[in-house]
Amino acid sequence: MTQRNGHGMTLAEKVLARVSGEEHVVPGQIVEGAVDLAMMHEQGAQTVGPFHQMGAEKVWDPDRVVIAIDHWVPASTEGAAVLHRILRKFAQETSLPHFYDVGQHGICHQILAENGWVVPGDLAVGTDSHTNMLGAMGALATGIGPTEMAAVLALGRLWLKVPSTIQIRVRGTFGDGVTAKDLVLRVLGEVKTTGATYKSVEFTGPTIAGLSMPERFTICNMTTEMGAKTGMIAPDEATFDYLRPIAKHAMHPLAADADAAYEKTIDVDVTGMPPMVACPYSPDNVRPLPDVAREHVKVDQVFLGSCTNARIEDLREGAALMKGSKVAKGVRFIVSPASTKIYDQCLREGIIETFTDAGAVFTNSSCSACFGGNMGILAPDEVCASSSNRNFPGRMGAKEARIYLMSPAAVVATAIRGEITDPRTMR
Amino acid sequence: MQEIIEGRVWTLGRDVDTDQIISGKYLTIIDPNELKKHVFEIALPEFASEARAGDILVADENFGSGSSREHAPQAMRAIGVGAVVADSFARIFYRNAINLGIPTIEARGVRAIFEKGDTARIEMRGGRVTNVRTGASIAFPPIPAHLLGLLEAGGLVEKVRQELASRKAAASPPPPPVP
Ligand code: SF4
């Protein structure tokens, strides 16, 4: 293949070349890409108005559209009930069959992942910023606004500026009690919240190759906090094994060229790395967890949930640590699985009982306390330890409330002790 | 799109994220006229009541980071914000604002040359932002043709409407030949 400047393409460039029908693309170029999958959650209700104003009559391909409500499920306010109704009506009028309504619901990104809606080589867009998570499938997955979604529904394509790519090359072995979440927090501490704005972040290296899909989801999920357009991991056997029984459409596995032109490469060795924590008020305000633990930071609330870390693996790990202990006095511990399917697994495996016996509240699957608009809202000056992805002022309620982001194991350890705790000290 | 945009300036700091522009508790509001009452409640509380149509927002780095919520630029459009200028923008906000037809300009160093209440003058094609009071100015790189096209059409809705309409016209049978 002829390559401009003798430079190969990164994974993001490969996908954009595929979906735009170009042989070669370079960063900065604007391309029109054919969309493989479009996802809407409640914000999709704002897509309906522009869709009609555009004079659109039908959706380009109803089998490529997924609606998954998650922020307020079941509707917790009248406003949310109206949003849900707008979406139901729209789905009916435009014959959209793939609607994960109350009862099949879950956090939209988890719904896409566990049902095989996004596969390698896809261009996937969603009305939520953490759509980046699906980049773990080797797809270019990114968040867009509802007006843009209206154009996608009408035309089946959108314009994208080809992003430059930052490569994060990871080697080494995780120590006990150290997880993919700690890795992505550490990378965030280095890249910062603006370090990857408009860019693709591609994770490579032997450590990444050894990670399970759930761990890869956690990592790609938080590339949104780096400002990235997408976070990607090239597909391999783990990806294919995960997707083979569930893939909804044909895979186009792609990998970066050996001579891909990365804007920069950051090398990370996880050997000996401690657990990490993002302190108020920014996800890039990252410190080693043992340092923060030494300051005896008392918490009022603990949240194990969100699209970052509420998969069955996270809840199993949390339950194993919780078993036989109690939630500290004065602490509210909220556990919210990422989907109804995970809820059912927890029920069968006795995980719900483990948490409720300990004094936690186990909720139905939704975004829950993650975004300060549904439940588990913080009062001024309260402190919360959370397995989610954002800790900006006002994220979970009062703007003075302080949120610490950490791994599932660390939040459970914190719930037990009532102050920010290194999970390794529990074993 | 106006070639020259002039307006009274409101200043904002760095990393003003969408939670600070429209807080999570207002996300079920769809009506932009209702939303605009709550815009910047956290970052700039007096803005919602005192802002006038045509006012210009000047922010530091990473304006609009965080979620994909279009509520943020929608509320600004409902107020009639004339333009948003920042040292840099977060990606989805930038796209959303342009899609809604709000002139959105990235000009490195712009925050440092303005104070609240100054008058800003923006030359859209000329690529320059000037503080009318002090005379200080900052050049910005040309806005890509594709985005200028969107702003000229008045936003993405209008752009797609035109495209769908012309497709329809092309698909309908030609008028019978005149005998
Ligand atoms: S869990 Fe939190 S971050 Fe994820 S989609 Fe829901 S609100 Fe957004």
Coordinates of C-alpha atoms in Angstrom, one line a residue, chain A:
Chain A
M1 CA 0.0 0.0 0.0
T2 CA 1.3 3.5 -0.8
Q3 CA 1.7 5.6 2.3
R4 CA 2.1 9.3 2.5
N5 CA 5.4 10.5 4.0
G6 CA 6.3 6.8 4.5
H7 CA 4.3 6.8 7.7
G8 CA 1.9 4.1 8.6
M9 CA -1.6 4.6 10.1
T10 CA -2.6 4.3 13.8
L11 CA -5.6 2.3 14.8
A12 CA -7.9 5.3 14.7
E13 CA -6.7 6.3 11.3
K14 CA -7.2 2.8 10.0
V15 CA -10.8 2.8 11.2
L16 CA -11.5 6.2 9.7
A17 CA -9.9 5.2 6.4
R18 CA -12.2 2.2 6.4
V19 CA -15.5 4.0 7.2
S20 CA -14.7 6.9 4.8
G21 CA -13.6 4.7 1.9
E22 CA -10.2 6.4 1.8
E23 CA -7.0 4.5 1.2
H24 CA -5.0 6.7 3.6
V25 CA -6.0 9.4 6.0
V26 CA -3.8 11.8 8.0
P27 CA -4.4 13.7 11.2
G28 CA -6.2 17.0 10.6
Q29 CA -8.0 15.8 7.5
I30 CA -11.8 16.1 7.6
V31 CA -13.5 12.9 6.5
E32 CA -17.1 11.8 6.1
G33 CA -17.6 8.4 7.8
A34 CA -20.4 5.9 7.4
V35 CA -21.7 5.1 10.9
D36 CA -21.9 1.5 12.0
L37 CA -23.8 2.0 15.2
A38 CA -25.7 5.0 16.8
M39 CA -26.7 4.9 20.4
M40 CA -29.1 7.2 22.3
H41 CA -29.9 7.5 26.0
E42 CA -32.2 10.1 27.6
Q43 CA -30.3 12.9 25.9
G44 CA -31.6 11.4 22.6
A45 CA -35.0 13.0 23.4
Q46 CA -33.4 16.2 22.2
T47 CA -32.6 14.5 18.9
V48 CA -36.3 14.2 18.0
G49 CA -36.9 17.9 17.5
P50 CA -33.9 18.6 15.2
F51 CA -34.6 15.3 13.3
H52 CA -38.1 16.6 12.4
Q53 CA -36.8 20.1 11.7
M54 CA -34.4 18.7 9.2
G55 CA -37.3 17.3 7.4
A56 CA -36.2 13.7 7.9
E57 CA -38.8 11.1 7.6
K58 CA -37.0 7.9 8.3
V59 CA -34.0 6.6 10.1
W60 CA -31.2 5.6 7.8
D61 CA -30.9 2.0 9.2
P62 CA -33.1 1.1 12.2
D63 CA -31.0 -2.0 12.8
R64 CA -28.0 0.2 13.6
V65 CA -29.7 2.2 16.2
V66 CA -29.9 1.4 19.9
I67 CA -31.8 3.2 22.6
A68 CA -30.9 2.5 26.2
I69 CA -32.3 4.7 29.0
D70 CA -30.1 4.7 32.1
H71 CA -29.8 8.1 33.9
W72 CA -33.2 8.0 35.5
V73 CA -34.5 4.4 35.5
P74 CA -37.2 3.9 36.4
A75 CA -38.1 7.6 35.9
S76 CA -37.4 9.4 39.1
T77 CA -38.8 12.8 38.1
E78 CA -41.6 13.9 35.9
G79 CA -39.1 15.5 33.5
A80 CA -37.4 12.1 33.1
A81 CA -40.7 10.4 32.5
V82 CA -41.3 12.8 29.7
L83 CA -37.9 12.2 28.1
H84 CA -38.6 8.4 28.3
R85 CA -42.0 8.9 26.7
I86 CA -40.5 11.0 23.9
L87 CA -38.0 8.3 23.1
R88 CA -40.6 5.5 23.2
K89 CA -42.9 7.4 20.8
F90 CA -40.0 8.2 18.5
A91 CA -38.9 4.6 18.4
Q92 CA -42.4 3.5 17.6
E93 CA -42.9 6.1 14.8
T94 CA -39.6 5.4 13.1
S95 CA -39.7 1.7 13.7
L96 CA -36.6 1.4 15.9
P97 CA -36.7 -2.2 17.3
H98 CA -33.7 -2.1 19.7
F99 CA -35.0 -0.2 22.7
Y100 CA -33.7 -1.3 26.1
D101 CA -36.6 -0.1 28.2
V102 CA -37.2 -0.4 31.9
G103 CA -36.8 -4.1 32.7
Q104 CA -34.0 -4.7 30.1
H105 CA -32.2 -1.5 31.0
G106 CA -28.7 -0.8 32.0
I107 CA -26.0 1.9 31.5
C108 CA -26.0 2.6 27.8
H109 CA -22.3 1.7 27.2
Q110 CA -22.7 -1.6 29.1
I111 CA -25.8 -2.4 27.0
L112 CA -23.7 -1.9 23.8
A113 CA -20.8 -4.0 25.2
E114 CA -22.7 -7.0 26.6
N115 CA -25.0 -7.3 23.6
G116 CA -22.3 -7.1 20.9
W117 CA -23.5 -3.9 19.3
V118 CA -20.0 -2.5 18.7
V119 CA -17.4 -4.7 17.0
P120 CA -13.8 -4.2 15.7
G121 CA -13.5 -1.7 12.9
D122 CA -16.8 0.1 13.7
L123 CA -17.5 3.8 13.7
A124 CA -19.8 4.0 16.7
V125 CA -21.4 7.2 18.0
G126 CA -23.5 7.8 21.1
T127 CA -25.2 10.8 22.8
D128 CA -23.0 10.2 25.9
S129 CA -19.4 11.3 26.3
H130 CA -18.3 7.9 27.7
T131 CA -19.1 6.2 24.4
N132 CA -15.2 6.1 24.3
M133 CA -15.5 3.0 26.4
L134 CA -16.5 0.9 23.3
G135 CA -13.1 1.7 21.8
A136 CA -12.0 -1.3 23.8
M137 CA -13.5 -3.3 21.0
G138 CA -11.0 -1.9 18.5
A139 CA -13.7 0.5 17.2
L140 CA -13.6 4.2 16.9
A141 CA -16.4 5.1 19.4
T142 CA -17.1 8.6 20.4
G143 CA -19.7 10.9 22.0
I144 CA -21.7 13.4 20.0
G145 CA -24.5 15.9 20.9
P146 CA -28.2 15.3 20.1
T147 CA -28.4 17.7 17.2
E148 CA -25.5 15.8 15.6
M149 CA -27.3 12.6 16.4
A150 CA -30.3 13.8 14.4
A151 CA -28.0 14.3 11.4
V152 CA -26.6 10.8 11.9
L153 CA -30.1 9.3 12.1
A154 CA -31.1 11.1 8.9
L155 CA -28.0 10.5 6.9
G156 CA -26.1 7.6 8.5
R157 CA -22.8 9.5 8.4
L158 CA -21.0 12.3 10.0
W159 CA -17.9 14.4 9.5
L160 CA -14.9 13.8 11.7
K161 CA -11.5 15.4 11.9
V162 CA -8.9 12.6 11.8
P163 CA -7.3 12.8 15.3
S164 CA -3.7 12.5 16.0
T165 CA -2.9 9.6 18.3
I166 CA -1.1 9.3 21.6
Q167 CA 0.2 5.8 22.2
I168 CA 0.2 4.5 25.8
R169 CA 2.5 1.5 25.9
V170 CA 2.1 -0.5 29.0
R171 CA 4.3 -3.3 30.4
G172 CA 4.8 -5.0 33.7
T173 CA 2.6 -7.0 36.1
F174 CA 0.0 -5.6 38.5
G175 CA 0.6 -6.2 42.1
D176 CA -2.0 -7.7 44.4
G177 CA -5.0 -5.3 44.8
V178 CA -3.9 -3.1 41.9
T179 CA -6.2 -2.9 38.9
A180 CA -6.9 -1.5 35.5
K181 CA -8.6 1.4 37.2
D182 CA -5.4 2.3 39.0
L183 CA -3.6 2.2 35.7
V184 CA -6.0 4.5 33.9
L185 CA -5.9 6.9 36.9
R186 CA -2.1 7.0 36.8
V187 CA -2.2 7.7 33.0
L188 CA -4.7 10.5 33.6
G189 CA -2.4 12.0 36.2
E190 CA 0.2 12.3 33.5
V191 CA -1.9 13.1 30.4
K192 CA -4.2 15.5 32.4
T193 CA -7.7 16.4 31.5
T194 CA -6.7 18.4 28.4
G195 CA -3.7 16.3 27.3
A196 CA -5.6 14.3 24.7
T197 CA -8.2 16.8 23.6
Y198 CA -9.4 16.0 20.0
K199 CA -7.0 13.1 20.0
S200 CA -7.2 9.3 20.0
V201 CA -5.5 7.4 22.8
E202 CA -4.3 4.0 21.8
F203 CA -3.2 1.5 24.5
T204 CA -0.7 -1.1 23.5
G205 CA 1.9 -3.3 25.0
P206 CA 2.1 -6.7 26.8
T207 CA 0.1 -5.7 29.9
I208 CA -2.8 -4.5 27.8
A209 CA -2.7 -7.7 25.7
G210 CA -3.1 -9.6 29.0
L211 CA -6.2 -7.7 30.2
S212 CA -9.8 -9.0 30.1
M213 CA -12.4 -7.1 28.1
P214 CA -14.0 -5.6 31.3
E215 CA -10.6 -4.2 32.3
R216 CA -10.2 -2.8 28.8
F217 CA -13.6 -1.1 29.1
T218 CA -12.6 0.6 32.3
I219 CA -9.4 1.9 30.7
C220 CA -11.0 3.2 27.5
N221 CA -14.0 4.6 29.5
M222 CA -11.7 7.2 31.2
T223 CA -10.0 8.4 28.1
T224 CA -13.0 10.8 28.0
E225 CA -11.5 12.4 31.1
M226 CA -8.3 13.0 29.1
G227 CA -10.4 15.0 26.6
A228 CA -9.9 12.3 24.0
K229 CA -12.1 11.8 21.0
T230 CA -11.7 8.1 21.6
G231 CA -9.7 5.5 23.5
M232 CA -8.8 2.4 21.5
I233 CA -7.3 -1.1 22.0
A234 CA -6.6 -3.2 18.9
P235 CA -8.7 -6.4 18.8
D236 CA -7.1 -9.7 19.7
E237 CA -8.3 -13.2 20.8
A238 CA -9.8 -11.8 24.0
T239 CA -11.9 -9.4 21.9
F240 CA -13.0 -12.1 19.5
D241 CA -13.8 -14.6 22.3
Y242 CA -15.9 -12.0 24.0
L243 CA -17.8 -11.0 20.8
R244 CA -18.1 -14.2 18.9
P245 CA -21.3 -15.4 20.6
I246 CA -22.9 -11.9 20.6
A247 CA -21.6 -9.8 17.7
K248 CA -24.5 -8.0 16.0
H249 CA -22.7 -7.4 12.7
A250 CA -19.6 -8.3 10.8
M251 CA -16.2 -7.5 12.4
H252 CA -13.4 -5.7 10.5
P253 CA -10.4 -6.3 12.8
L254 CA -7.8 -3.6 12.2
A255 CA -4.4 -2.9 13.8
A256 CA -2.0 0.0 13.7
D257 CA 0.8 -0.3 11.1
A258 CA 4.2 -1.2 12.6
D259 CA 5.4 2.2 11.5
A260 CA 2.3 4.1 12.6
A261 CA 3.0 7.8 13.2
Y262 CA 2.0 8.5 16.8
E263 CA 2.0 12.1 18.0
K264 CA 3.8 10.8 21.1
T265 CA 4.3 7.6 23.1
I266 CA 4.1 7.3 26.8
D267 CA 5.7 4.3 28.4
V268 CA 4.2 3.0 31.6
D269 CA 5.5 0.1 33.7
V270 CA 2.9 -1.1 36.2
T271 CA 5.3 -3.3 38.2
G272 CA 5.3 -2.0 41.8
M273 CA 2.7 0.6 41.1
P274 CA 0.5 1.3 44.1
P275 CA -3.3 1.8 43.9
M276 CA -4.2 5.3 42.8
V277 CA -6.9 7.9 43.7
A278 CA -8.1 11.0 41.9
C279 CA -8.7 13.7 44.5
P280 CA -11.1 16.6 44.4
Y281 CA -11.9 18.4 42.1
S282 CA -10.5 16.9 39.0
P283 CA -9.9 13.3 37.7
D284 CA -6.3 14.2 36.9
N285 CA -5.5 15.2 40.5
V286 CA -4.1 11.8 41.0
R287 CA -2.1 10.6 44.0
P288 CA -0.9 7.2 45.2
L289 CA -3.7 5.9 47.4
P290 CA -1.4 5.0 50.4
D291 CA -0.4 8.7 50.7
V292 CA -4.0 9.8 50.9
A293 CA -4.9 6.9 53.2
R294 CA -2.3 8.2 55.7
E295 CA -4.3 11.5 56.0
H296 CA -7.3 9.5 57.4
V297 CA -9.9 11.1 55.0
K298 CA -13.3 10.3 56.5
V299 CA -16.2 9.6 54.1
D300 CA -19.9 10.0 54.3
Q301 CA -20.9 8.1 51.2
V302 CA -19.3 5.3 49.1
F303 CA -20.5 4.5 45.6
L304 CA -19.7 1.2 43.7
G305 CA -21.2 1.8 40.3
S306 CA -21.1 3.6 36.9
C307 CA -20.0 2.6 33.4
T308 CA -16.4 2.7 34.6
N309 CA -16.6 0.0 37.2
A310 CA -19.9 -1.9 37.9
R311 CA -19.5 -5.0 35.8
I312 CA -19.9 -8.4 37.3
E313 CA -16.1 -8.8 37.8
D314 CA -16.0 -5.5 39.8
L315 CA -18.9 -6.5 42.0
R316 CA -17.5 -10.0 42.6
E317 CA -14.2 -8.5 43.7
G318 CA -16.0 -6.0 45.9
A319 CA -18.2 -8.7 47.4
A320 CA -15.3 -11.0 48.2
L321 CA -13.7 -8.1 50.1
M322 CA -17.0 -7.2 51.8
K323 CA -17.9 -10.7 52.9
G324 CA -17.9 -11.0 56.7
S325 CA -17.4 -7.3 57.3
K326 CA -19.8 -4.4 57.9
V327 CA -20.2 -1.0 56.4
A328 CA -18.7 1.5 58.8
K329 CA -21.1 3.3 61.1
G330 CA -22.2 6.6 59.6
V331 CA -21.3 5.6 56.0
R332 CA -23.9 5.2 53.3
F333 CA -22.7 2.6 50.8
I334 CA -24.5 2.4 47.5
V335 CA -23.9 -0.4 45.1
S336 CA -25.4 -0.2 41.6
P337 CA -24.8 -2.8 38.9
A338 CA -24.2 -1.6 35.4
S339 CA -27.0 -3.6 33.8
T340 CA -30.0 -5.7 34.5
K341 CA -28.1 -8.8 33.3
I342 CA -25.4 -8.0 35.9
Y343 CA -28.0 -7.5 38.5
D344 CA -29.4 -11.0 37.7
Q345 CA -25.9 -12.5 38.0
C346 CA -25.4 -10.8 41.4
L347 CA -28.7 -12.2 42.5
R348 CA -27.8 -15.8 41.5
E349 CA -24.3 -15.6 43.0
G350 CA -25.4 -14.2 46.3
I351 CA -23.6 -10.9 45.8
I352 CA -26.7 -8.8 46.6
E353 CA -27.0 -10.6 49.9
T354 CA -23.3 -10.1 50.7
F355 CA -23.7 -6.4 50.2
T356 CA -27.1 -5.9 51.9
D357 CA -26.0 -8.1 54.9
A358 CA -23.1 -5.7 55.3
G359 CA -25.4 -2.7 55.5
A360 CA -25.1 -1.5 51.9
V361 CA -28.0 -0.5 49.7
F362 CA -28.0 -2.5 46.4
T363 CA -30.0 -0.6 43.8
N364 CA -31.3 -1.5 40.4
S365 CA -29.0 -1.0 37.5
S366 CA -28.6 2.6 36.3
C367 CA -26.2 5.5 36.4
S368 CA -27.4 5.9 40.0
A369 CA -25.3 8.3 42.1
C370 CA -22.7 8.9 39.4
F371 CA -24.0 12.2 38.1
G372 CA -25.9 14.0 40.9
G373 CA -29.3 14.1 39.2
N374 CA -31.0 10.9 40.3
M375 CA -30.2 9.4 43.7
G376 CA -27.4 9.3 46.2
I377 CA -26.9 13.1 46.0
L378 CA -24.3 14.7 48.2
A379 CA -24.9 17.5 50.7
P380 CA -22.4 20.5 50.9
D381 CA -19.0 19.4 52.3
E382 CA -19.8 15.7 52.3
V383 CA -17.1 13.4 51.1
C384 CA -17.6 10.5 48.8
A385 CA -15.4 7.6 47.6
S386 CA -16.6 6.4 44.2
S387 CA -15.6 3.9 41.5
S388 CA -17.0 6.3 38.8
N389 CA -15.1 8.6 36.5
R390 CA -15.7 12.2 37.4
N391 CA -15.2 14.3 40.5
F392 CA -15.7 17.9 39.2
P393 CA -17.4 20.4 41.5
G394 CA -21.1 19.6 41.7
R395 CA -20.8 16.2 39.9
M396 CA -22.6 14.2 42.6
G397 CA -24.7 17.0 44.1
A398 CA -23.5 20.0 46.1
K399 CA -20.6 21.8 44.5
E400 CA -18.6 21.8 47.7
A401 CA -18.9 18.0 48.1
R402 CA -15.6 16.2 47.7
I403 CA -15.3 13.1 45.5
Y404 CA -12.4 10.7 45.4
L405 CA -12.2 8.3 42.5
M406 CA -10.7 4.8 42.9
S407 CA -11.0 1.1 42.1
P408 CA -13.8 -1.1 43.2
A409 CA -11.6 -2.9 45.8
A410 CA -10.5 0.5 47.2
V411 CA -14.1 1.8 47.6
V412 CA -15.2 -1.4 49.4
A413 CA -12.2 -1.1 51.7
T414 CA -13.1 2.5 52.3
A415 CA -16.7 1.6 53.0
I416 CA -15.6 -0.9 55.7
R417 CA -13.1 1.4 57.4
G418 CA -15.1 4.6 56.9
E419 CA -12.0 6.4 55.7
I420 CA -10.0 6.2 52.5
T421 CA -8.3 2.9 52.7
D422 CA -5.6 1.0 50.7
P423 CA -7.4 -2.3 49.8
R424 CA -4.1 -4.1 50.3
T425 CA -4.2 -3.5 54.0
M426 CA -7.4 -5.5 54.2
R427 CA -5.9 -8.8 53.1

